[in-house]
Coordinates of C-alpha atoms in Angstrom, one line a residue:
M1 CA -4.3 122.5 -57.8
R2 CA -0.8 124.0 -59.6
Q3 CA 0.5 124.2 -56.1
A4 CA 0.0 121.0 -55.0
I5 CA 1.2 119.5 -58.1
E6 CA 4.1 121.1 -57.8
E7 CA 5.0 120.3 -54.0
G8 CA 4.2 117.1 -55.1
F9 CA 1.3 115.8 -53.2
I10 CA -0.4 115.1 -56.4
L11 CA 0.3 113.9 -60.2
D12 CA -0.6 116.4 -63.1
V13 CA -3.0 114.7 -65.1
L14 CA -2.7 116.6 -68.1
Q15 CA 0.6 116.2 -68.4
H16 CA 0.2 113.4 -70.7
Y17 CA -3.2 113.6 -71.9
T18 CA -4.4 113.1 -75.5
T19 CA -7.1 113.0 -77.9
Y20 CA -7.4 109.6 -80.2
N21 CA -7.1 112.0 -83.5
T22 CA -3.1 112.7 -81.8
Y23 CA -2.8 109.2 -81.2
Y24 CA -3.8 108.2 -84.6
R25 CA -1.5 110.8 -86.2
L26 CA 1.8 110.1 -84.3
V27 CA 1.7 106.6 -84.6
K28 CA 0.8 107.0 -88.5
A29 CA 3.8 109.2 -88.2
I30 CA 6.2 106.4 -87.1
E31 CA 4.1 104.1 -89.5
D32 CA 5.0 106.2 -93.0
D33 CA 8.5 107.3 -91.9
P34 CA 11.1 104.9 -93.1
K35 CA 13.7 107.1 -90.7
L36 CA 11.9 106.5 -87.2
P37 CA 12.5 103.5 -85.2
K38 CA 10.4 100.4 -85.7
K39 CA 9.8 97.0 -84.2
K40 CA 7.4 94.4 -84.6
A41 CA 4.7 95.5 -82.4
T42 CA 4.6 98.5 -84.6
K43 CA 2.3 96.5 -87.3
Q44 CA -0.2 95.4 -84.5
L45 CA -0.8 99.0 -83.9
G46 CA -0.7 99.6 -87.6
K47 CA -3.3 97.1 -87.9
F48 CA -5.7 98.5 -85.7
M49 CA -4.7 102.4 -86.1
S50 CA -6.0 102.2 -89.8
L51 CA -10.0 101.2 -88.7
H52 CA -10.1 104.6 -86.9
P53 CA -12.5 103.3 -84.7
H54 CA -15.7 104.5 -84.3
N55 CA -17.8 101.8 -82.5
I56 CA -17.1 99.9 -79.5
E57 CA -15.4 96.6 -81.0
Q58 CA -12.8 98.7 -82.5
K59 CA -12.3 100.7 -79.5
T60 CA -12.3 97.9 -77.1
E61 CA -9.3 96.8 -79.8
V62 CA -7.4 100.1 -79.3
M63 CA -7.6 99.8 -75.5
V64 CA -6.4 96.2 -75.1
E65 CA -3.5 96.4 -76.8
H66 CA -2.4 99.7 -75.3
F67 CA -2.6 98.6 -72.1
R68 CA -0.7 95.4 -72.8
L69 CA 1.7 97.4 -74.3
H70 CA 2.2 100.5 -72.4
V71 CA 0.5 100.3 -69.1
K72 CA 0.5 96.7 -67.3
H73 CA 4.2 96.4 -66.7
L74 CA 4.3 99.6 -64.9
L75 CA 4.4 100.0 -61.1
G76 CA 6.1 96.7 -61.1
G77 CA 3.1 95.2 -62.9
K78 CA 0.2 96.5 -60.7
A79 CA -0.9 99.4 -62.7
K80 CA -4.5 99.8 -63.7
A81 CA -7.1 101.6 -66.3
M82 CA -10.1 102.9 -65.8
V83 CA -12.6 103.2 -69.3
V84 CA -15.5 105.5 -68.8
C85 CA -17.9 104.9 -70.7
G86 CA -21.1 107.3 -71.9
S87 CA -24.5 105.1 -69.9
R88 CA -24.6 101.6 -68.3
L89 CA -25.6 100.0 -71.4
H90 CA -22.6 101.2 -73.0
A91 CA -20.7 100.0 -70.0
T92 CA -22.1 96.5 -70.3
R93 CA -21.4 96.6 -73.9
Y94 CA -17.9 97.2 -73.6
F95 CA -17.8 94.5 -70.7
E96 CA -18.9 92.1 -73.1
A97 CA -16.5 93.4 -75.7
F98 CA -13.6 93.3 -73.8
Q99 CA -14.2 89.4 -72.8
R100 CA -14.8 88.5 -76.3
Y101 CA -11.6 90.2 -77.6
I102 CA -9.6 88.9 -74.5
K103 CA -11.0 85.1 -75.2
E104 CA -10.5 85.6 -79.0
H105 CA -7.0 86.2 -78.5
G106 CA -6.0 83.8 -75.7
Y107 CA -4.6 86.8 -72.9
A108 CA -4.4 86.0 -69.7
D109 CA -3.0 89.1 -68.5
V110 CA -6.1 91.9 -69.1
N111 CA -8.8 91.1 -66.5
P112 CA -11.6 93.6 -66.5
M113 CA -14.4 94.6 -63.9
V114 CA -17.7 96.6 -64.9
A115 CA -19.0 99.0 -62.1
F116 CA -22.9 100.5 -62.1
S117 CA -25.8 101.0 -60.2
G118 CA -28.9 99.3 -60.6
K119 CA -30.4 96.9 -63.1
V120 CA -29.8 97.7 -67.4
K121 CA -31.8 96.3 -69.5
D122 CA -30.8 95.8 -73.3
P123 CA -33.2 97.1 -76.0
V124 CA -32.0 94.5 -78.5
S125 CA -31.3 91.4 -76.4
G126 CA -34.2 91.8 -74.0
A127 CA -31.6 91.0 -71.0
E128 CA -31.3 92.4 -67.9
Y129 CA -27.7 93.0 -66.3
T130 CA -26.4 94.2 -62.5
E131 CA -23.3 94.8 -61.5
P132 CA -22.5 91.8 -59.6
S133 CA -24.0 89.6 -62.2
L134 CA -21.3 90.3 -64.3
N135 CA -18.6 90.6 -61.8
I136 CA -18.0 86.9 -61.0
D137 CA -15.1 87.0 -58.6
V138 CA -12.0 84.8 -61.0
A139 CA -11.1 83.3 -57.6
T140 CA -14.2 81.9 -55.7
G141 CA -16.5 81.8 -58.9
R142 CA -18.9 83.7 -57.1
S143 CA -20.3 87.1 -57.5
I144 CA -18.4 90.3 -56.5
S145 CA -21.3 92.6 -54.5
E146 CA -20.9 96.2 -55.0
A147 CA -19.7 96.8 -51.9
Q148 CA -16.9 94.4 -52.3
L149 CA -15.8 95.4 -55.9
P150 CA -13.3 98.5 -54.5
E151 CA -11.3 95.6 -52.9
R152 CA -11.4 93.2 -55.2
F153 CA -10.2 95.8 -57.7
D154 CA -7.4 96.5 -55.8
S155 CA -6.5 92.9 -55.8
P156 CA -3.6 91.7 -58.4
D157 CA -7.0 89.8 -59.5
Y158 CA -7.9 92.6 -62.2
N159 CA -6.4 95.5 -63.6
V160 CA -9.2 97.1 -65.6
L161 CA -12.5 99.1 -64.7
L162 CA -15.4 100.1 -67.1
V163 CA -17.4 103.0 -65.4
A164 CA -20.8 104.5 -66.1
N165 CA -21.7 107.4 -63.4
K166 CA -19.9 105.5 -60.9
Y167 CA -16.1 105.9 -59.3
Q168 CA -16.0 109.1 -61.1
T169 CA -15.4 111.0 -58.4
G170 CA -14.2 109.9 -54.9
F171 CA -12.4 106.7 -55.9
D172 CA -8.9 107.0 -54.4
Q173 CA -7.3 103.9 -56.6
P174 CA -3.5 104.9 -56.7
K175 CA -2.6 102.4 -58.9
L176 CA -4.8 104.2 -61.8
H177 CA -2.3 105.2 -64.1
T178 CA -4.5 105.4 -67.1
M179 CA -7.8 106.2 -68.3
Y180 CA -9.7 105.8 -71.7
V181 CA -12.4 108.1 -71.9
D182 CA -15.4 107.4 -73.7
K183 CA -18.0 109.9 -72.5
R184 CA -18.4 113.5 -73.0
L185 CA -16.8 115.6 -70.0
D186 CA -17.6 119.2 -69.1
G187 CA -16.5 121.5 -66.6
V188 CA -16.3 120.1 -62.9
Q189 CA -17.1 116.6 -64.2
A190 CA -14.2 116.4 -66.6
V191 CA -11.8 117.5 -63.4
Q192 CA -13.3 115.1 -61.0
T193 CA -13.2 112.2 -63.5
L194 CA -9.1 112.8 -64.6
S195 CA -8.4 113.3 -61.5
R196 CA -8.6 109.9 -60.6
L197 CA -5.3 109.3 -61.9
N198 CA -3.6 112.0 -59.7
R199 CA -2.9 109.7 -56.8
R200 CA 0.6 109.1 -56.2
F201 CA 1.8 105.7 -55.8
P202 CA 5.9 104.7 -55.9
R203 CA 7.0 104.6 -59.4
K204 CA 4.1 106.3 -60.7
E205 CA 5.3 109.2 -63.0
H206 CA 3.4 110.0 -65.8
P207 CA -0.5 109.0 -65.8
F208 CA -1.6 108.7 -69.2
V209 CA -5.6 109.9 -70.7
L210 CA -6.7 108.8 -73.9
D211 CA -9.5 110.3 -74.7
F212 CA -12.2 109.3 -78.1
V213 CA -14.8 111.8 -77.8
N214 CA -13.5 115.5 -75.9
S215 CA -11.0 117.9 -78.1
A216 CA -8.2 119.3 -76.0
D217 CA -9.7 122.6 -75.8
D218 CA -12.2 121.5 -73.8
I219 CA -10.6 119.5 -71.4
Y220 CA -8.2 122.9 -71.1
T221 CA -11.3 124.9 -70.4
A222 CA -12.9 122.5 -68.1
F223 CA -9.3 122.5 -66.1
K224 CA -8.3 126.4 -66.3
P225 CA -10.3 127.5 -63.4
F226 CA -8.7 125.0 -61.1
F227 CA -4.9 125.8 -62.4
D228 CA -3.1 127.3 -65.5
V229 CA -2.8 124.7 -68.1
T230 CA -0.2 126.2 -70.4
Q231 CA 0.1 123.2 -72.8
L232 CA -1.9 120.0 -74.0
K233 CA 0.4 117.8 -76.4
E234 CA -1.4 118.1 -79.4
E235 CA 1.5 119.4 -81.3
S236 CA 4.3 116.9 -80.7
R237 CA 5.8 114.9 -83.6
P238 CA 8.2 111.9 -83.0
E239 CA 11.1 113.8 -84.7
Q240 CA 11.1 116.2 -82.1
L241 CA 12.9 113.6 -80.0
E242 CA 15.8 113.0 -82.1
A243 CA 16.4 116.6 -82.8
L244 CA 16.0 117.3 -78.6
K245 CA 18.7 114.5 -78.4
H246 CA 21.0 115.7 -81.0
E247 CA 21.2 119.3 -79.5
L248 CA 21.8 117.7 -75.8
D249 CA 24.9 115.7 -76.8
G250 CA 26.0 118.4 -79.1
M251 CA 26.4 120.6 -75.8
Q252 CA 28.7 118.2 -74.3
V253 CA 27.5 118.5 -70.6
Y254 CA 27.4 114.8 -71.0
H255 CA 29.1 112.1 -72.8
L256 CA 27.4 108.8 -74.3
H257 CA 29.6 106.3 -72.2
E258 CA 28.6 107.8 -68.9
V259 CA 25.4 107.1 -70.2
E260 CA 26.2 103.4 -71.3
A261 CA 27.6 103.2 -68.0
Y262 CA 24.5 104.3 -66.0
A263 CA 22.0 102.3 -68.3
A264 CA 24.1 99.0 -67.7
I265 CA 23.5 99.5 -64.0
Y266 CA 19.8 101.1 -64.3
Y267 CA 18.3 98.1 -66.5
Q268 CA 20.3 95.0 -65.2
P269 CA 17.6 92.4 -64.0
E270 CA 16.2 93.0 -60.6
H271 CA 17.2 90.3 -59.1
R272 CA 20.9 91.5 -59.5
H273 CA 20.1 95.0 -57.7
K274 CA 22.2 95.8 -54.9
K275 CA 21.8 98.3 -52.1
A276 CA 25.3 100.2 -53.2
D277 CA 23.6 100.5 -57.3
H278 CA 22.3 103.8 -56.3
E279 CA 25.8 105.1 -55.4
R280 CA 27.4 103.6 -58.4
L281 CA 24.4 105.6 -60.4
V282 CA 25.2 108.8 -59.2
K283 CA 29.2 108.4 -60.1
H284 CA 28.0 108.1 -63.5
I285 CA 25.6 111.4 -63.3
Q286 CA 28.5 113.6 -61.4
P287 CA 31.1 114.1 -64.1
A288 CA 27.7 115.8 -66.2
K289 CA 26.8 117.8 -63.0
D290 CA 30.5 119.0 -62.7
R291 CA 30.4 120.3 -66.5
F292 CA 26.9 121.9 -65.8
K293 CA 28.4 124.0 -63.4
S294 CA 31.3 125.0 -65.7
L295 CA 28.9 126.0 -68.1
E296 CA 29.7 130.0 -69.3
N297 CA 26.8 131.6 -67.3
D298 CA 23.4 131.4 -66.2
D299 CA 21.9 131.3 -69.2
H300 CA 23.7 128.5 -70.8
Q301 CA 22.9 126.3 -67.5
Q302 CA 18.9 127.2 -68.0
H303 CA 19.1 126.5 -72.2
F304 CA 20.4 123.3 -71.4
K305 CA 18.1 122.6 -68.5
D306 CA 15.4 123.5 -70.5
K307 CA 16.1 121.4 -73.2
L308 CA 17.0 118.4 -70.9
Q309 CA 13.0 118.6 -69.4
A310 CA 12.0 118.8 -72.7
Y311 CA 13.4 116.1 -73.4
V312 CA 12.3 113.7 -70.4
N313 CA 9.1 115.3 -70.8
L314 CA 8.5 114.7 -74.7
Y315 CA 9.9 111.1 -74.4
A316 CA 7.5 110.1 -71.1
F317 CA 4.6 111.2 -73.3
M318 CA 5.6 109.1 -76.7
S319 CA 6.6 106.0 -75.0
Q320 CA 3.0 105.8 -73.9
I321 CA 1.8 105.5 -77.2
L322 CA 4.7 104.5 -79.8
P323 CA 6.7 101.4 -79.1
W324 CA 9.8 102.8 -79.7
A325 CA 13.0 100.5 -80.5
D326 CA 15.6 103.1 -80.3
A327 CA 17.7 101.9 -77.1
D328 CA 19.8 105.4 -77.2
Q329 CA 16.9 107.2 -76.9
E330 CA 15.5 105.2 -73.8
K331 CA 19.2 105.2 -72.3
L332 CA 19.4 108.8 -72.5
Y333 CA 16.1 109.5 -70.9
S334 CA 16.8 107.6 -67.8
F335 CA 20.3 109.4 -67.3
A336 CA 18.3 112.7 -68.3
R337 CA 15.8 111.6 -65.5
E338 CA 18.5 111.6 -63.0
L339 CA 20.5 114.5 -63.6
R340 CA 17.6 116.5 -63.9
A341 CA 17.5 116.4 -60.1
H342 CA 20.9 117.6 -59.6
L343 CA 21.1 120.6 -61.9
H344 CA 21.0 123.7 -59.9
I345 CA 21.3 127.1 -61.7
G346 CA 23.5 128.9 -59.1
K347 CA 22.6 132.1 -57.4
K348 CA 19.3 132.2 -58.6
R349 CA 18.4 129.5 -56.2
V350 CA 19.4 131.3 -53.4
Q351 CA 18.2 134.6 -54.1
W352 CA 14.8 133.1 -54.4
T353 CA 15.3 131.1 -51.3
L354 CA 16.1 134.6 -49.3
Q355 CA 12.8 136.3 -50.7
A356 CA 10.8 133.3 -49.8
M357 CA 11.9 133.0 -46.5
L358 CA 11.2 137.1 -46.3
T359 CA 8.0 136.6 -48.0
F360 CA 6.9 134.3 -44.8
V361 CA 8.0 136.2 -42.2
T362 CA 6.3 138.8 -43.6
T363 CA 2.8 136.6 -44.3
A364 CA 3.1 135.4 -40.4
W365 CA 3.4 138.9 -39.1
S366 CA 0.3 139.8 -40.6
V367 CA -0.9 136.6 -39.0
W368 CA 0.0 137.5 -35.5
V369 CA -0.5 141.1 -34.8
P370 CA -3.6 141.5 -33.6
G371 CA -6.6 143.6 -35.3
P372 CA -9.2 145.7 -33.9
L373 CA -12.2 143.8 -32.6
T374 CA -14.9 145.3 -34.2
S375 CA -17.3 141.8 -34.6
K376 CA -19.5 140.4 -32.2
R377 CA -17.8 137.5 -32.1
A378 CA -14.9 139.1 -31.0
T379 CA -16.4 140.0 -27.6
S380 CA -15.3 136.4 -26.6
Y381 CA -11.1 135.9 -26.5
R382 CA -12.2 132.3 -27.5
S383 CA -13.9 132.7 -30.6
V384 CA -10.7 135.1 -31.7
D385 CA -8.5 132.6 -30.5
Q386 CA -10.1 130.3 -32.6
Q387 CA -9.9 132.6 -35.6
R388 CA -6.4 133.0 -35.3
S389 CA -5.7 129.4 -35.3
A390 CA -7.2 128.9 -38.2
R391 CA -5.7 131.9 -40.6
A392 CA -2.7 130.1 -38.6
R393 CA -3.2 126.7 -40.1
R394 CA -3.8 127.9 -43.8
M395 CA -0.7 129.9 -43.9
T396 CA 1.3 126.5 -43.1
L397 CA -0.2 125.3 -46.0
R398 CA 0.4 128.2 -48.4
Y399 CA 3.8 129.0 -47.3
P400 CA 5.6 130.4 -50.5
F401 CA 8.5 127.7 -51.1
P402 CA 9.0 123.9 -51.7
R403 CA 8.4 122.2 -48.6
S404 CA 11.6 119.8 -49.7
W405 CA 13.2 123.2 -48.7
V406 CA 12.3 122.7 -45.1
S407 CA 13.5 120.4 -42.3
S408 CA 10.8 121.2 -39.5
M409 CA 8.4 124.0 -39.0
S410 CA 6.0 125.0 -36.0
V411 CA 3.6 127.7 -35.1
S412 CA 2.0 128.5 -31.7
A413 CA -1.4 130.5 -31.9
P414 CA -2.2 133.1 -29.2
S415 CA -4.2 132.1 -26.5
S416 CA -6.2 133.8 -24.0
R417 CA -3.8 133.0 -21.4
K418 CA -0.9 134.0 -23.6
R419 CA -1.6 137.2 -25.9
T420 CA 1.3 136.5 -27.8
S421 CA 2.7 133.9 -30.8
S422 CA 5.8 132.6 -32.3
F423 CA 6.5 130.6 -35.0
S424 CA 10.0 128.6 -35.9
I425 CA 11.4 127.6 -38.7
K426 CA 14.8 125.6 -39.7
Y427 CA 15.9 125.8 -43.2
K428 CA 17.6 122.6 -45.4
P429 CA 19.7 124.6 -47.7
R430 CA 20.3 122.9 -50.9
L431 CA 22.9 124.6 -53.3

């Protein structure tokens, strides 16, 4: 899983995982500290943060307001969310709570659906529910069948899906950006459920999970067998952002007027975007890139790069929780995201490249050199060829350097007629 994340095939769903306790603490911090930036939306957050929700109505308020403030505008307005409920009855009550809250506040930009199997009877009201009876199509006024639900949820008409023991495995919806968890998750179930967010989609960078039930330690334990989770952001504090920005400003790798010029292009209205904008953005990055190269040694370069990455990661996390009003921090975040892709630390990258290529050649040799034919299956050249071909395919999925460094690669396995084999690789240098 770690290799797939590093090579860009899937997204890291734990990078911006947070428990509700952390969410509450961070918003409370910005409410209580007069030095931290605020705007009108913070008061709306503060109103329900004081509730520290324990029931469905209060959690519904948290989810709806968070979705409207931080999620619905992402992915060009296509971002969607999933609410993981503890039971089918739980899901039906959440669905009704969502509808009531949306109607009371006159919101037209939050449109939920619910997914569960079979019939559910409410022991209090005695009412019976099925998935189609609750999902009434906003376009046709007819019930949406279980088979139609994935397609309708993919449409612009719906953006929140409440699920109970359904769509937590195998559901491929790349527009899913945020997940609200109100169910105990353990082991493989936790990995499968949170992994609904890992599909890639244009502009999708930082999936977000808000967990009302599980602890960070529980999730860490569940994911550890699949890849090494170094940390979950339970100790982040809002004031860390300003401290990181102050330190980066002081290193003088970039100048503030360059950040302002970059932001003036980056944040202009979409209808004013031009093909030449990318070149103009890179032009404002270039002076910082040159200053980075002129730093005294590799250690200084690494220090700046680490701090820049820490700022980008922390801001991306905080911005999904807190309604920031600090324009300077937002501008630096956009500038830093572009700059970090242009920063390479001199000779170390070349040394690693050569080492990676040597490892690849060594691995290839071990695959192609024939071993002793000792098994019964080895009496047939065809079965041996099949085994070697399978090993070759596995090797191409495990070669030890990023795919972006390679322009093309081909392999040919030995056959019963042709006992030799070959591989070729075209290296694309990026210094």
